């Protein structure tokens, strides 16, 4: 359900689609429920338990891609104005995200080890390296946007990090605040 609701808001906001509420709800809920119905109809209960474990592993892998940007954007004064996170909440949030991601990685490793297949071990190891590299890149990008200028490489000036680093993350957003103070 969380994915369905967020999908509605993403479609409405980022894609700039102005559909009626009924059409938007019908489309997003249909997309979300159709695969679930097919799996429930064509699988028996024992396979559904394994499928549930697999889906939990997949969701735990997707968690950093939600938590890291949320912490970043809620910490940017140009986005949140007076409601931006202070230093304590940035550090506490970062440590909490790190703890959650470490626990989730432990569960992923435990799940993969329970499969008892060398081919799956090798595949999981290669995909894990790519995954961890991308999470590290996302973390680096968010830290630079939060003002960790010592992490910025010399080439980031062309990317727009020099004057207003948060504008690189936000795309083409007006640099002037939309709400007067």
PDB file of C-alpha atoms in Angstrom:
ATOM      1  CA  UNK A   1       0.000   0.000   0.000  1.00  0.00           C
ATOM      2  CA  UNK A   2       2.830   2.393   0.770  1.00  0.00           C
ATOM      3  CA  UNK A   3       4.221   1.902  -2.711  1.00  0.00           C
ATOM      4  CA  UNK A   4       0.794   2.457  -4.220  1.00  0.00           C
ATOM      5  CA  UNK A   5       0.245   5.728  -2.386  1.00  0.00           C
ATOM      6  CA  UNK A   6       3.717   6.993  -3.162  1.00  0.00           C
ATOM      7  CA  UNK A   7       3.196   5.991  -6.795  1.00  0.00           C
ATOM      8  CA  UNK A   8       0.091   8.151  -6.902  1.00  0.00           C
ATOM      9  CA  UNK A   9       1.973  11.182  -5.617  1.00  0.00           C
ATOM     10  CA  UNK A  10       4.953  10.557  -7.899  1.00  0.00           C
ATOM     11  CA  UNK A  11       2.661  10.321 -10.900  1.00  0.00           C
ATOM     12  CA  UNK A  12       0.824  13.463  -9.911  1.00  0.00           C
ATOM     13  CA  UNK A  13       3.856  15.552  -8.981  1.00  0.00           C
ATOM     14  CA  UNK A  14       6.884  14.498 -10.977  1.00  0.00           C
ATOM     15  CA  UNK A  15       5.119  13.529 -14.195  1.00  0.00           C
ATOM     16  CA  UNK A  16       2.848  16.566 -13.980  1.00  0.00           C
ATOM     17  CA  UNK A  17      -0.226  14.495 -14.856  1.00  0.00           C
ATOM     18  CA  UNK A  18      -3.558  15.958 -13.895  1.00  0.00           C
ATOM     19  CA  UNK A  19      -5.960  13.036 -13.856  1.00  0.00           C
ATOM     20  CA  UNK A  20      -9.139  12.763 -11.888  1.00  0.00           C
ATOM     21  CA  UNK A  21      -8.684  11.184  -8.487  1.00  0.00           C
ATOM     22  CA  UNK A  22     -10.760   8.156  -9.513  1.00  0.00           C
ATOM     23  CA  UNK A  23      -8.678   7.469 -12.649  1.00  0.00           C
ATOM     24  CA  UNK A  24      -5.391   7.876 -10.750  1.00  0.00           C
ATOM     25  CA  UNK A  25      -6.520   5.577  -7.916  1.00  0.00           C
ATOM     26  CA  UNK A  26      -7.869   2.991 -10.364  1.00  0.00           C
ATOM     27  CA  UNK A  27      -4.658   2.887 -12.393  1.00  0.00           C
ATOM     28  CA  UNK A  28      -2.175   2.817  -9.511  1.00  0.00           C
ATOM     29  CA  UNK A  29      -4.119   0.291  -7.431  1.00  0.00           C
ATOM     30  CA  UNK A  30      -4.644  -1.946 -10.468  1.00  0.00           C
ATOM     31  CA  UNK A  31      -0.939  -1.907 -11.228  1.00  0.00           C
ATOM     32  CA  UNK A  32      -0.140  -2.680  -7.588  1.00  0.00           C
ATOM     33  CA  UNK A  33      -2.684  -5.472  -7.054  1.00  0.00           C
ATOM     34  CA  UNK A  34      -2.491  -7.360 -10.386  1.00  0.00           C
ATOM     35  CA  UNK A  35       0.852  -9.147  -9.793  1.00  0.00           C
ATOM     36  CA  UNK A  36      -0.251 -10.036  -6.270  1.00  0.00           C
ATOM     37  CA  UNK A  37      -3.470 -11.581  -7.550  1.00  0.00           C
ATOM     38  CA  UNK A  38      -1.630 -13.652 -10.167  1.00  0.00           C
ATOM     39  CA  UNK A  39       0.826 -14.989  -7.590  1.00  0.00           C
ATOM     40  CA  UNK A  40      -1.945 -15.787  -5.096  1.00  0.00           C
ATOM     41  CA  UNK A  41      -4.068 -17.568  -7.713  1.00  0.00           C
ATOM     42  CA  UNK A  42      -1.337 -19.655  -9.377  1.00  0.00           C
ATOM     43  CA  UNK A  43       0.845 -20.615  -6.373  1.00  0.00           C
ATOM     44  CA  UNK A  44       0.207 -22.808  -3.353  1.00  0.00           C
ATOM     45  CA  UNK A  45       0.676 -21.705   0.255  1.00  0.00           C
ATOM     46  CA  UNK A  46       4.211 -23.131   0.647  1.00  0.00           C
ATOM     47  CA  UNK A  47       5.446 -21.127  -2.320  1.00  0.00           C
ATOM     48  CA  UNK A  48       3.737 -17.997  -0.997  1.00  0.00           C
ATOM     49  CA  UNK A  49       5.786 -18.175   2.211  1.00  0.00           C
ATOM     50  CA  UNK A  50       9.017 -18.289   0.196  1.00  0.00           C
ATOM     51  CA  UNK A  51       7.709 -15.499  -2.026  1.00  0.00           C
ATOM     52  CA  UNK A  52       6.965 -13.389   1.058  1.00  0.00           C
ATOM     53  CA  UNK A  53      10.527 -13.879   2.318  1.00  0.00           C
ATOM     54  CA  UNK A  54      11.890 -12.925  -1.099  1.00  0.00           C
ATOM     55  CA  UNK A  55       9.717  -9.784  -1.241  1.00  0.00           C
ATOM     56  CA  UNK A  56      10.890  -8.754   2.237  1.00  0.00           C
ATOM     57  CA  UNK A  57      14.494  -9.098   1.074  1.00  0.00           C
ATOM     58  CA  UNK A  58      13.760  -6.982  -2.011  1.00  0.00           C
ATOM     59  CA  UNK A  59      12.055  -4.280   0.047  1.00  0.00           C
ATOM     60  CA  UNK A  60      14.949  -4.154   2.480  1.00  0.00           C
ATOM     61  CA  UNK A  61      17.296  -3.606  -0.476  1.00  0.00           C
ATOM     62  CA  UNK A  62      15.164  -0.708  -1.715  1.00  0.00           C
ATOM     63  CA  UNK A  63      15.069   1.031   1.655  1.00  0.00           C
ATOM     64  CA  UNK A  64      18.277   3.097   1.292  1.00  0.00           C
ATOM     65  CA  UNK A  65      16.954   4.600  -1.941  1.00  0.00           C
ATOM     66  CA  UNK A  66      14.087   6.085   0.054  1.00  0.00           C
ATOM     67  CA  UNK A  67      15.760   6.919   3.367  1.00  0.00           C
ATOM     68  CA  UNK A  68      18.922   8.630   2.118  1.00  0.00           C
ATOM     69  CA  UNK A  69      17.167  11.127  -0.197  1.00  0.00           C
ATOM     70  CA  UNK A  70      14.482  11.820   2.420  1.00  0.00           C
ATOM     71  CA  UNK A  71      17.140  12.712   4.994  1.00  0.00           C
ATOM     72  CA  UNK A  72      18.957  14.820   2.414  1.00  0.00           C
ATOM     73  CA  UNK A  73      15.947  16.795   1.203  1.00  0.00           C
ATOM     74  CA  UNK A  74      14.588  17.367   4.715  1.00  0.00           C
ATOM     75  CA  UNK A  75      18.002  18.709   5.710  1.00  0.00           C
ATOM     76  CA  UNK A  76      18.283  21.233   2.890  1.00  0.00           C
ATOM     77  CA  UNK A  77      17.296  24.740   3.988  1.00  0.00           C
ATOM     78  CA  UNK A  78      16.557  25.680   0.375  1.00  0.00           C
ATOM     79  CA  UNK A  79      13.853  22.995   0.305  1.00  0.00           C
ATOM     80  CA  UNK A  80      12.516  22.963   3.870  1.00  0.00           C
ATOM     81  CA  UNK A  81      13.287  26.581   4.836  1.00  0.00           C
ATOM     82  CA  UNK A  82      12.723  26.963   8.603  1.00  0.00           C
ATOM     83  CA  UNK A  83      11.782  23.306   8.999  1.00  0.00           C
ATOM     84  CA  UNK A  84      15.113  21.864   7.811  1.00  0.00           C
ATOM     85  CA  UNK A  85      16.816  19.286  10.043  1.00  0.00           C
ATOM     86  CA  UNK A  86      19.482  20.593  12.369  1.00  0.00           C
ATOM     87  CA  UNK A  87      22.907  19.016  12.795  1.00  0.00           C
ATOM     88  CA  UNK A  88      21.753  16.688  15.597  1.00  0.00           C
ATOM     89  CA  UNK A  89      18.909  15.255  13.495  1.00  0.00           C
ATOM     90  CA  UNK A  90      21.164  14.899  10.453  1.00  0.00           C
ATOM     91  CA  UNK A  91      23.704  12.891  12.443  1.00  0.00           C
ATOM     92  CA  UNK A  92      21.057  10.898  14.332  1.00  0.00           C
ATOM     93  CA  UNK A  93      19.148  10.209  11.114  1.00  0.00           C
ATOM     94  CA  UNK A  94      22.310   9.170   9.310  1.00  0.00           C
ATOM     95  CA  UNK A  95      23.298   6.789  12.102  1.00  0.00           C
ATOM     96  CA  UNK A  96      19.784   5.344  12.227  1.00  0.00           C
ATOM     97  CA  UNK A  97      19.794   4.820   8.447  1.00  0.00           C
ATOM     98  CA  UNK A  98      23.193   3.130   8.713  1.00  0.00           C
ATOM     99  CA  UNK A  99      21.928   0.832  11.471  1.00  0.00           C
ATOM    100  CA  UNK A 100      18.770  -0.078   9.540  1.00  0.00           C
ATOM    101  CA  UNK A 101      20.737  -0.761   6.361  1.00  0.00           C
ATOM    102  CA  UNK A 102      23.248  -2.957   8.238  1.00  0.00           C
ATOM    103  CA  UNK A 103      20.454  -4.999   9.813  1.00  0.00           C
ATOM    104  CA  UNK A 104      18.775  -5.380   6.431  1.00  0.00           C
ATOM    105  CA  UNK A 105      22.048  -6.465   4.789  1.00  0.00           C
ATOM    106  CA  UNK A 106      22.410  -9.121   7.511  1.00  0.00           C
ATOM    107  CA  UNK A 107      18.948 -10.459   6.671  1.00  0.00           C
ATOM    108  CA  UNK A 108      19.757 -10.435   2.934  1.00  0.00           C
ATOM    109  CA  UNK A 109      22.954 -12.430   3.529  1.00  0.00           C
ATOM    110  CA  UNK A 110      21.072 -14.869   5.777  1.00  0.00           C
ATOM    111  CA  UNK A 111      18.382 -15.327   3.117  1.00  0.00           C
ATOM    112  CA  UNK A 112      20.887 -15.934   0.312  1.00  0.00           C
ATOM    113  CA  UNK A 113      22.928 -18.376   2.399  1.00  0.00           C
ATOM    114  CA  UNK A 114      19.756 -20.388   3.103  1.00  0.00           C
ATOM    115  CA  UNK A 115      19.289 -20.990  -0.649  1.00  0.00           C
ATOM    116  CA  UNK A 116      22.302 -23.403  -0.775  1.00  0.00           C
ATOM    117  CA  UNK A 117      23.302 -22.752  -4.386  1.00  0.00           C
ATOM    118  CA  UNK A 118      26.774 -21.783  -5.547  1.00  0.00           C
ATOM    119  CA  UNK A 119      25.437 -20.064  -8.673  1.00  0.00           C
ATOM    120  CA  UNK A 120      23.114 -17.943  -6.534  1.00  0.00           C
ATOM    121  CA  UNK A 121      25.983 -17.098  -4.166  1.00  0.00           C
ATOM    122  CA  UNK A 122      28.132 -15.824  -7.025  1.00  0.00           C
ATOM    123  CA  UNK A 123      25.252 -13.922  -8.625  1.00  0.00           C
ATOM    124  CA  UNK A 124      24.289 -12.393  -5.285  1.00  0.00           C
ATOM    125  CA  UNK A 125      27.909 -11.392  -4.599  1.00  0.00           C
ATOM    126  CA  UNK A 126      28.236  -9.622  -7.963  1.00  0.00           C
ATOM    127  CA  UNK A 127      24.885  -7.878  -7.608  1.00  0.00           C
ATOM    128  CA  UNK A 128      25.761  -6.907  -4.033  1.00  0.00           C
ATOM    129  CA  UNK A 129      28.933  -5.179  -5.201  1.00  0.00           C
ATOM    130  CA  UNK A 130      26.971  -3.170  -7.768  1.00  0.00           C
ATOM    131  CA  UNK A 131      24.264  -2.408  -5.211  1.00  0.00           C
ATOM    132  CA  UNK A 132      26.716  -1.254  -2.538  1.00  0.00           C
ATOM    133  CA  UNK A 133      28.583   0.868  -5.090  1.00  0.00           C
ATOM    134  CA  UNK A 134      25.350   2.605  -6.080  1.00  0.00           C
ATOM    135  CA  UNK A 135      24.325   3.161  -2.439  1.00  0.00           C
ATOM    136  CA  UNK A 136      27.790   4.601  -1.763  1.00  0.00           C
ATOM    137  CA  UNK A 137      27.406   6.919  -4.780  1.00  0.00           C
ATOM    138  CA  UNK A 138      23.960   8.023  -3.592  1.00  0.00           C
ATOM    139  CA  UNK A 139      25.350   8.674  -0.114  1.00  0.00           C
ATOM    140  CA  UNK A 140      28.296  10.647  -1.519  1.00  0.00           C
ATOM    141  CA  UNK A 141      25.979  12.738  -3.695  1.00  0.00           C
ATOM    142  CA  UNK A 142      23.685  13.510  -0.762  1.00  0.00           C
ATOM    143  CA  UNK A 143      26.605  14.407   1.530  1.00  0.00           C
ATOM    144  CA  UNK A 144      27.957  16.823  -1.067  1.00  0.00           C
ATOM    145  CA  UNK A 145      24.490  18.375  -1.366  1.00  0.00           C
ATOM    146  CA  UNK A 146      24.385  18.773   2.417  1.00  0.00           C
ATOM    147  CA  UNK A 147      27.577  20.799   2.323  1.00  0.00           C
ATOM    148  CA  UNK A 148      30.374  18.270   2.826  1.00  0.00           C
ATOM    149  CA  UNK A 149      32.556  20.187   0.389  1.00  0.00           C
ATOM    150  CA  UNK A 150      35.668  18.176   1.286  1.00  0.00           C
ATOM    151  CA  UNK A 151      34.023  15.215  -0.532  1.00  0.00           C
ATOM    152  CA  UNK A 152      33.396  17.197  -3.704  1.00  0.00           C
ATOM    153  CA  UNK A 153      35.807  16.335  -6.486  1.00  0.00           C
ATOM    154  CA  UNK A 154      37.239  18.961  -8.810  1.00  0.00           C
ATOM    155  CA  UNK A 155      34.875  17.970 -11.623  1.00  0.00           C
ATOM    156  CA  UNK A 156      31.726  18.615  -9.579  1.00  0.00           C
ATOM    157  CA  UNK A 157      31.914  22.322 -10.397  1.00  0.00           C
ATOM    158  CA  UNK A 158      30.621  21.588 -13.893  1.00  0.00           C
ATOM    159  CA  UNK A 159      27.751  19.595 -12.440  1.00  0.00           C
ATOM    160  CA  UNK A 160      26.434  22.558 -10.510  1.00  0.00           C
ATOM    161  CA  UNK A 161      27.793  21.744  -7.051  1.00  0.00           C
ATOM    162  CA  UNK A 162      29.856  24.902  -6.695  1.00  0.00           C
ATOM    163  CA  UNK A 163      27.357  27.602  -5.766  1.00  0.00           C
ATOM    164  CA  UNK A 164      24.129  25.732  -4.920  1.00  0.00           C
ATOM    165  CA  UNK A 165      24.815  21.977  -4.594  1.00  0.00           C
ATOM    166  CA  UNK A 166      21.203  21.127  -3.760  1.00  0.00           C
ATOM    167  CA  UNK A 167      20.066  22.356  -7.173  1.00  0.00           C
ATOM    168  CA  UNK A 168      21.906  19.454  -8.766  1.00  0.00           C
ATOM    169  CA  UNK A 169      19.729  17.027  -6.796  1.00  0.00           C
ATOM    170  CA  UNK A 170      16.529  18.927  -7.373  1.00  0.00           C
ATOM    171  CA  UNK A 171      16.945  19.384 -11.112  1.00  0.00           C
ATOM    172  CA  UNK A 172      15.547  22.583 -12.552  1.00  0.00           C
ATOM    173  CA  UNK A 173      14.036  24.131  -9.443  1.00  0.00           C
ATOM    174  CA  UNK A 174      13.940  27.852  -8.989  1.00  0.00           C
ATOM    175  CA  UNK A 175      16.736  29.015  -6.743  1.00  0.00           C
ATOM    176  CA  UNK A 176      14.471  31.633  -5.174  1.00  0.00           C
ATOM    177  CA  UNK A 177      12.273  30.436  -2.323  1.00  0.00           C
ATOM    178  CA  UNK A 178       8.670  29.994  -3.424  1.00  0.00           C
ATOM    179  CA  UNK A 179       7.278  31.009  -0.048  1.00  0.00           C
ATOM    180  CA  UNK A 180       8.164  34.479   1.199  1.00  0.00           C
ATOM    181  CA  UNK A 181       9.389  34.582   4.772  1.00  0.00           C
TER     182      UNK A 181
END
